[in-house]
PDB file of C-alpha atoms in Angstrom:
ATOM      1  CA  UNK A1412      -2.725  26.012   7.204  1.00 43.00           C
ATOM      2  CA  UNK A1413       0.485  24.462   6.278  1.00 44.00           C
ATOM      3  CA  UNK A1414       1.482  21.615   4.025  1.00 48.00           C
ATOM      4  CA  UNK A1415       3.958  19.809   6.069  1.00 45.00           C
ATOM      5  CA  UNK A1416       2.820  16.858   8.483  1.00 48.00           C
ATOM      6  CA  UNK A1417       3.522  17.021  12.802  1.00 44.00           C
ATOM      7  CA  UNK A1418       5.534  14.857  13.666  1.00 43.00           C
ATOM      8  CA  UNK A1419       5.441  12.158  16.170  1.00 40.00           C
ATOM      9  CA  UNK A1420       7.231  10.188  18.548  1.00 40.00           C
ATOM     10  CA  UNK A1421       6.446   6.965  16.176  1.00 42.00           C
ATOM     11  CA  UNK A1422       8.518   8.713  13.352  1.00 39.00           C
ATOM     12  CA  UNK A1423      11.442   7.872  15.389  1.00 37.00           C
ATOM     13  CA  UNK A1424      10.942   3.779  15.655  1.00 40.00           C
ATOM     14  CA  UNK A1425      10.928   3.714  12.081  1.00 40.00           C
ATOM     15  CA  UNK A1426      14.262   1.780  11.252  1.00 41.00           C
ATOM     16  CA  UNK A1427      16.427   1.118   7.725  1.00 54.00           C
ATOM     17  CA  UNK A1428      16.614   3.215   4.671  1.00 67.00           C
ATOM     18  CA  UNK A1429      14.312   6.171   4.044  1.00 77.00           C
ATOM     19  CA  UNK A1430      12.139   7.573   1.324  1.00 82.00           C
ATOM     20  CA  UNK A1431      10.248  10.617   1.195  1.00 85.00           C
ATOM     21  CA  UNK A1432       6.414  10.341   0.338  1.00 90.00           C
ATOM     22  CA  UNK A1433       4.284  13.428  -0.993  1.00 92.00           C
ATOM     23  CA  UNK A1434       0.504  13.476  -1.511  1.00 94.00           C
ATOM     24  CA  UNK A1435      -1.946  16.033  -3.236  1.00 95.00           C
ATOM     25  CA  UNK A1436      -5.974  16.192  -3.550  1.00 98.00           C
ATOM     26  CA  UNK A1437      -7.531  17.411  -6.612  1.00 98.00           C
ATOM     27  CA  UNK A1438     -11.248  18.118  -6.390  1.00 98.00           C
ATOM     28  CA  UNK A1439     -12.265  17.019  -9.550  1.00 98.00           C
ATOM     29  CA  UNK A1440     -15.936  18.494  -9.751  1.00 97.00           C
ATOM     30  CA  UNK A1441     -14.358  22.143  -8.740  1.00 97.00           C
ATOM     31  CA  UNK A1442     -11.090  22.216 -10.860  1.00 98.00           C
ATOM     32  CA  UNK A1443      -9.307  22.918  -8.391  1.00 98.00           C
ATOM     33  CA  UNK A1444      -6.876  21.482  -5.729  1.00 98.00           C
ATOM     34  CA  UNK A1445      -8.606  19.900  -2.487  1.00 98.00           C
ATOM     35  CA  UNK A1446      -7.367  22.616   0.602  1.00 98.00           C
ATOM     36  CA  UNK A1447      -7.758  22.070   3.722  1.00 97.00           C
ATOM     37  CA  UNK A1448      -8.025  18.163   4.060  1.00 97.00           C
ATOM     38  CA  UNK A1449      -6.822  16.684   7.266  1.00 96.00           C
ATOM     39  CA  UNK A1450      -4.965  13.348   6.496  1.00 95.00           C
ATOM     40  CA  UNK A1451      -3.319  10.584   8.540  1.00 94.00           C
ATOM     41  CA  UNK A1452      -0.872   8.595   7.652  1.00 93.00           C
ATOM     42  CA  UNK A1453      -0.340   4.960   9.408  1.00 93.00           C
ATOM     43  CA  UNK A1454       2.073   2.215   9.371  1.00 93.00           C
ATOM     44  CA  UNK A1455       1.228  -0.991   9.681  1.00 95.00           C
ATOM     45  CA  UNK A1456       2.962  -3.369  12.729  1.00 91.00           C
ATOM     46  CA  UNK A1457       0.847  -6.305  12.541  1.00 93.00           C
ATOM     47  CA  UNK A1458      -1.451  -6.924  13.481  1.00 95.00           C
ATOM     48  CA  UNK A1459      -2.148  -3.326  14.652  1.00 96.00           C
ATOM     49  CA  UNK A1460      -1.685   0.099  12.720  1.00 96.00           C
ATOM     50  CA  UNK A1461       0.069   2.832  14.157  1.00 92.00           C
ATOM     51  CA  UNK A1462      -0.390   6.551  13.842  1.00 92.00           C
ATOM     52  CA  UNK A1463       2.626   7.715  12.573  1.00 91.00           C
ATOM     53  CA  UNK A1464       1.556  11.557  12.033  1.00 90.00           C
ATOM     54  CA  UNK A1465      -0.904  13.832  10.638  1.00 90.00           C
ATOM     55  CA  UNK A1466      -1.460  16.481   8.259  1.00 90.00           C
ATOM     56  CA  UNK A1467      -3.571  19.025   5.907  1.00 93.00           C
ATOM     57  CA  UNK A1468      -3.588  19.988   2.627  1.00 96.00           C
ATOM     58  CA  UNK A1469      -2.701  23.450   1.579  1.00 95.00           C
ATOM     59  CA  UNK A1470      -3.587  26.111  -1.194  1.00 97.00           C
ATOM     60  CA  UNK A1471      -2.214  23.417  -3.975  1.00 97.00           C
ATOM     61  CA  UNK A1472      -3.664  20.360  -2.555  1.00 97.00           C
ATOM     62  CA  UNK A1473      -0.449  18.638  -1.685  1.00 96.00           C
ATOM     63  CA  UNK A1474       1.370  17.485   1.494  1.00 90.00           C
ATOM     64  CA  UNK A1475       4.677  17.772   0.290  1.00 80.00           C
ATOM     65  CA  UNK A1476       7.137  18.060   3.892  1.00 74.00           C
ATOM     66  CA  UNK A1477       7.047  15.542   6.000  1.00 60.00           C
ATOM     67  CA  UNK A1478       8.579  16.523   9.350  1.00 59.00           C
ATOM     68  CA  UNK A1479      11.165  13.208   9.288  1.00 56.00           C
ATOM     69  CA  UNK A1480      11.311  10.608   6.314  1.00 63.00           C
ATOM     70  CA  UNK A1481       9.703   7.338   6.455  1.00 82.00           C
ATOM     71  CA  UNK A1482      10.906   4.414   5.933  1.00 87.00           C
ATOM     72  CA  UNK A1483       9.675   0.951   3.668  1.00 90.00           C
ATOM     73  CA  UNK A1484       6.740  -0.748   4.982  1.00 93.00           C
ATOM     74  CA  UNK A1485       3.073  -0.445   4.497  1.00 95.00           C
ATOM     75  CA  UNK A1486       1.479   2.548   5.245  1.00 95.00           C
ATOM     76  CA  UNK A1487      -2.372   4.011   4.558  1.00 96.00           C
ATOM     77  CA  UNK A1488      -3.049   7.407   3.953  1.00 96.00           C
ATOM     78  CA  UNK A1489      -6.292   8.448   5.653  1.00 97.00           C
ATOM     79  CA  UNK A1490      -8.347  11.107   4.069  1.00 98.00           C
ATOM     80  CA  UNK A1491     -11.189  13.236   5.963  1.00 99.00           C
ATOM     81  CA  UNK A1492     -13.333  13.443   2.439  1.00 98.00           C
ATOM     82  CA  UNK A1493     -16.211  14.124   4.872  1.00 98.00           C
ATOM     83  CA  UNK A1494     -15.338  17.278   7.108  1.00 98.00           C
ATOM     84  CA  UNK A1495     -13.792  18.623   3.434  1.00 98.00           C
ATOM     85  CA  UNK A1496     -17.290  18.140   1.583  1.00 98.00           C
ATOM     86  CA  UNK A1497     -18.773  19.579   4.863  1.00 98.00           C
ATOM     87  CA  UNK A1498     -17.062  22.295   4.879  1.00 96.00           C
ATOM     88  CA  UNK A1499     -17.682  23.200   0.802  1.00 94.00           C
ATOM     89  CA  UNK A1500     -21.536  22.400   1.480  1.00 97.00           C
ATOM     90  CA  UNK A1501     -21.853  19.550  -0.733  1.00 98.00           C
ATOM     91  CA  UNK A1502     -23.228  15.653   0.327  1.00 98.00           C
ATOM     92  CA  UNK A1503     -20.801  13.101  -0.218  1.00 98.00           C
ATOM     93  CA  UNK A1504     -20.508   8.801  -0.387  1.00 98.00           C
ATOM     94  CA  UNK A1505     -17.091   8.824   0.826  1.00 97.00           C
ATOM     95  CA  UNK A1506     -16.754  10.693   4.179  1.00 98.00           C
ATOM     96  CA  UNK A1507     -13.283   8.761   4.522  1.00 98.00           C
ATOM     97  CA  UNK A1508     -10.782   7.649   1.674  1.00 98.00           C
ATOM     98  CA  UNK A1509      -8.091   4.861   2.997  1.00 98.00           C
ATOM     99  CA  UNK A1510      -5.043   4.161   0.671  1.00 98.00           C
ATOM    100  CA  UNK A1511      -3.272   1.300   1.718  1.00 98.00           C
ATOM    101  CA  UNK A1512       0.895   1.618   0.355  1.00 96.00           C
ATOM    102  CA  UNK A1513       3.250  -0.378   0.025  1.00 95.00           C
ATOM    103  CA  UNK A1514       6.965   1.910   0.213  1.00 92.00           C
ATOM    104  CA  UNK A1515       9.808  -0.298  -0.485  1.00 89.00           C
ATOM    105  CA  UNK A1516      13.393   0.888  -2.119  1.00 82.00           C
ATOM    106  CA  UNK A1517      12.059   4.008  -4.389  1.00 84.00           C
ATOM    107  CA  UNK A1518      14.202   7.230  -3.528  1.00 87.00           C
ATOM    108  CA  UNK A1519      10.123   8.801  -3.839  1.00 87.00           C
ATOM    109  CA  UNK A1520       6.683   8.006  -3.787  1.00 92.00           C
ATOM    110  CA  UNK A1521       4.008  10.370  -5.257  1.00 94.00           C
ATOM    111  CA  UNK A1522       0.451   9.247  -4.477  1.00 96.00           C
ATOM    112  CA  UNK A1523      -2.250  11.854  -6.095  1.00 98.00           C
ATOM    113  CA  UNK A1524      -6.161  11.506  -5.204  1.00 98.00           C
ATOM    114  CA  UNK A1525      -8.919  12.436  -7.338  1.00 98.00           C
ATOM    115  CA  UNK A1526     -12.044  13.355  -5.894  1.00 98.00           C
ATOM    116  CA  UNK A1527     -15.695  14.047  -6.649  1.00 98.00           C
ATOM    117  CA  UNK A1528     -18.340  13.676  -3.808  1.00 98.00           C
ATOM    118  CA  UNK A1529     -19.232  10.162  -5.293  1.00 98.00           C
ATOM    119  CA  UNK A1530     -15.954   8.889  -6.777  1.00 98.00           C
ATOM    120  CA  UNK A1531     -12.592   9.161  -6.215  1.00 98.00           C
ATOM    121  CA  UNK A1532      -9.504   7.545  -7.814  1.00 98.00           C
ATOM    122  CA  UNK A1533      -5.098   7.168  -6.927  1.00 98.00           C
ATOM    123  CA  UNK A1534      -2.165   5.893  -8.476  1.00 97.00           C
ATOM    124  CA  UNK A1535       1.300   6.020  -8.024  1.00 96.00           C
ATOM    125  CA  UNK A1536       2.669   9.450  -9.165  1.00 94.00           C
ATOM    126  CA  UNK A1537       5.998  10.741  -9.814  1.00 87.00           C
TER     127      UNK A1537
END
């Protein structure tokens, strides 16, 4: 598995200044970080959203390379929770976690997720 997201053709549309946006998953009820979690991340041209590329979390939990930098707009960061707690044998209520972001003019954005099969919790990172 790597950490780094695949790009896409959508990656290049994105116009203006850039920022660079990291993510990590820590499994709260293990102590440890969240491997091996597929996530999306979207950009939103209303009134659609738009796949602009994909990714999974490696042996710290984090997403930390994306393969071009994004640029300000709203985003959501879409988290297979479900095929995760699958895959460590445990039920969950959240099968999916959706962030929805707002990047604007920070050089970085840092957006940690805490996770338990029945909770979970974000904020903005540094």
């Amino acid at each position: 598995m790597t950490d780094s997201l695949v790009d896409s053709p959508r990656l290049a549309a994105i116009a203006g200044p850039t920022t660079s946006l990291t993510t990590h998953i820590l499994d709260l009820a293990l102590g440890r970080p969240a491997v091996g979690v597929e996530i999306r991340l979207e950009r939103h041209d209303p009134p659609d959203w738009s796949l602009v590329c994909t990714g999974v979390t490696g042996s710290d939990g984090r997403i930390t390379t994306w393969s071009a930098p994004v640029g300000p707009g709203t985003y959501r960061l879409v988290a297979d929770s479900g095929a995760y707690f699958e895959a460590t044998s445990r039920p969950t209520f959240y099968p999916e976690i959706t962030i929805q972001i707002r990047l604007e003019s920070l050089p970085h954005y840092h957006v940690p997720i805490l996770l338990s099969p029945y909770s979970y919790s974000t904020y903005l990172g540094s």
